[in-house]
Amino acid sequence: MIVLLANGRYSVIGSYRNSDLLIAGNNTGKAQEAVRQIQEETLNDKVEFLYCDLASLKSIRQFVQTFKKKKIPLHVLVNNAGVMMVPQRRTRDGFEEHFGLNYLGHFLLTNLLLDTMKESGSPGCCARVLTVSSATHYIAELDMEDLQGSRSYSPHGAYAQSKLALVLFTYHLQRLLAAQGSPVTANVVDPGVVNTDLYRHVFWGMRLIKKLFSWWFFKTPDEGAWTSVYAAVTPDLEGIGGRYLYNEKETKSLAVTYDLDLQRELWARSCQMTGITDVTPDTFSG
């Protein structure tokens, strides 16, 4: 099994004791430390790091090329990179950073790896795409006329929109995979409120509350990652996709995420932005 994570906290993936584990991210120092820690905790020396900057479409494509040259299977892809409530700024490709990194980076990475995942999965043992969203998506709005927040930028609104987009993306991806009869499933994971350094850009009062009461309100990184681990390995989700999972249980996402037309519209726009072919018309024709 190959488990591919894009940034995030890694130490909790010690459950994969006999698996090949590939960590992808843009922080070489942290990733190498994670590799060392996982190897020590699990006695698994089949752990590797490859550089991938999800804020750069070029870097994503280079990463995928490097990965595919290894000619190894990919059974689980965990999309878990992100920024939160950062000041208004752009990725290397000119996208608003929340939308470009949190959403489009994962969109392109997943699509470029799908052929490998389809080859790796099989009936009764599907490969799995797990995308980490957030409860923030419940208060988000998707502005299809201004996805980059050019007219009015709000750090919180931009972050929430990126998390909403990930849910819509996952549901449409699952519909495509099911229609194609692919041995791959796609689900969304909500880790809950987790005590990480993502909060460094939030209002100082929130940072103070986090510092004082994190033991009460916030999950530890290991606790926050458990639903991702569960979704990656549980037999209960074999062959099942299109689910929103919180605390290892299926729950309902925001009502608008089930809008098939909105799912399709966002997918088509995302294909245009990332320069890939939209297979939706051919998949659902007739």
Coordinates of N, CA and C in Angstrom, one line a residue, residues 137-138 140-142 164 167-168 171 253-263:
H137 N -17.0 24.7 6.2 CA -17.7 24.7 5.0 C -19.2 24.9 5.2
Y138 N -19.7 24.6 6.4 CA -21.1 24.8 6.7 C -21.6 26.3 6.6
A140 N -20.0 28.5 4.5 CA -19.3 29.0 3.3 C -20.3 29.3 2.2
E141 N -19.9 30.2 1.3 CA -20.7 30.4 0.1 C -19.7 30.3 -1.1
L142 N -20.1 29.7 -2.2 CA -19.3 29.5 -3.3 C -19.7 30.6 -4.4
L164 N -15.5 24.3 1.2 CA -16.7 23.9 0.6 C -16.4 23.3 -0.8
V167 N -15.5 19.6 -0.7 CA -16.7 18.7 -0.6 C -17.4 18.5 -1.9
L168 N -17.6 19.6 -2.6 CA -18.3 19.5 -3.9 C -17.4 18.7 -4.9
Y171 N -17.7 14.8 -4.1 CA -18.9 14.2 -4.4 C -19.0 14.0 -6.0
S253 N -23.3 16.9 5.0 CA -22.6 18.1 4.8 C -23.6 19.2 4.4
L254 N -23.2 20.4 4.1 CA -24.0 21.5 3.8 C -25.0 21.1 2.6
A255 N -26.2 21.5 2.7 CA -27.2 21.1 1.7 C -26.8 21.4 0.3
V256 N -26.1 22.5 0.1 CA -25.8 22.9 -1.3 C -24.7 22.0 -1.9
T257 N -24.0 21.2 -1.1 CA -22.9 20.3 -1.6 C -23.5 19.2 -2.4
Y258 N -24.8 18.9 -2.2 CA -25.5 17.9 -3.0 C -26.1 18.3 -4.3
D259 N -25.9 19.6 -4.6 CA -26.4 20.2 -5.8 C -25.6 19.7 -7.0
L260 N -26.1 18.8 -7.8 CA -25.3 18.1 -8.9 C -24.9 19.2 -9.9
D261 N -25.7 20.1 -10.2 CA -25.3 21.2 -11.2 C -24.2 22.0 -10.7
L262 N -24.2 22.3 -9.4 CA -23.1 23.1 -8.9 C -21.8 22.3 -8.8
Q263 N -21.9 21.0 -8.5 CA -20.8 20.1 -8.5 C -20.1 20.1 -9.9

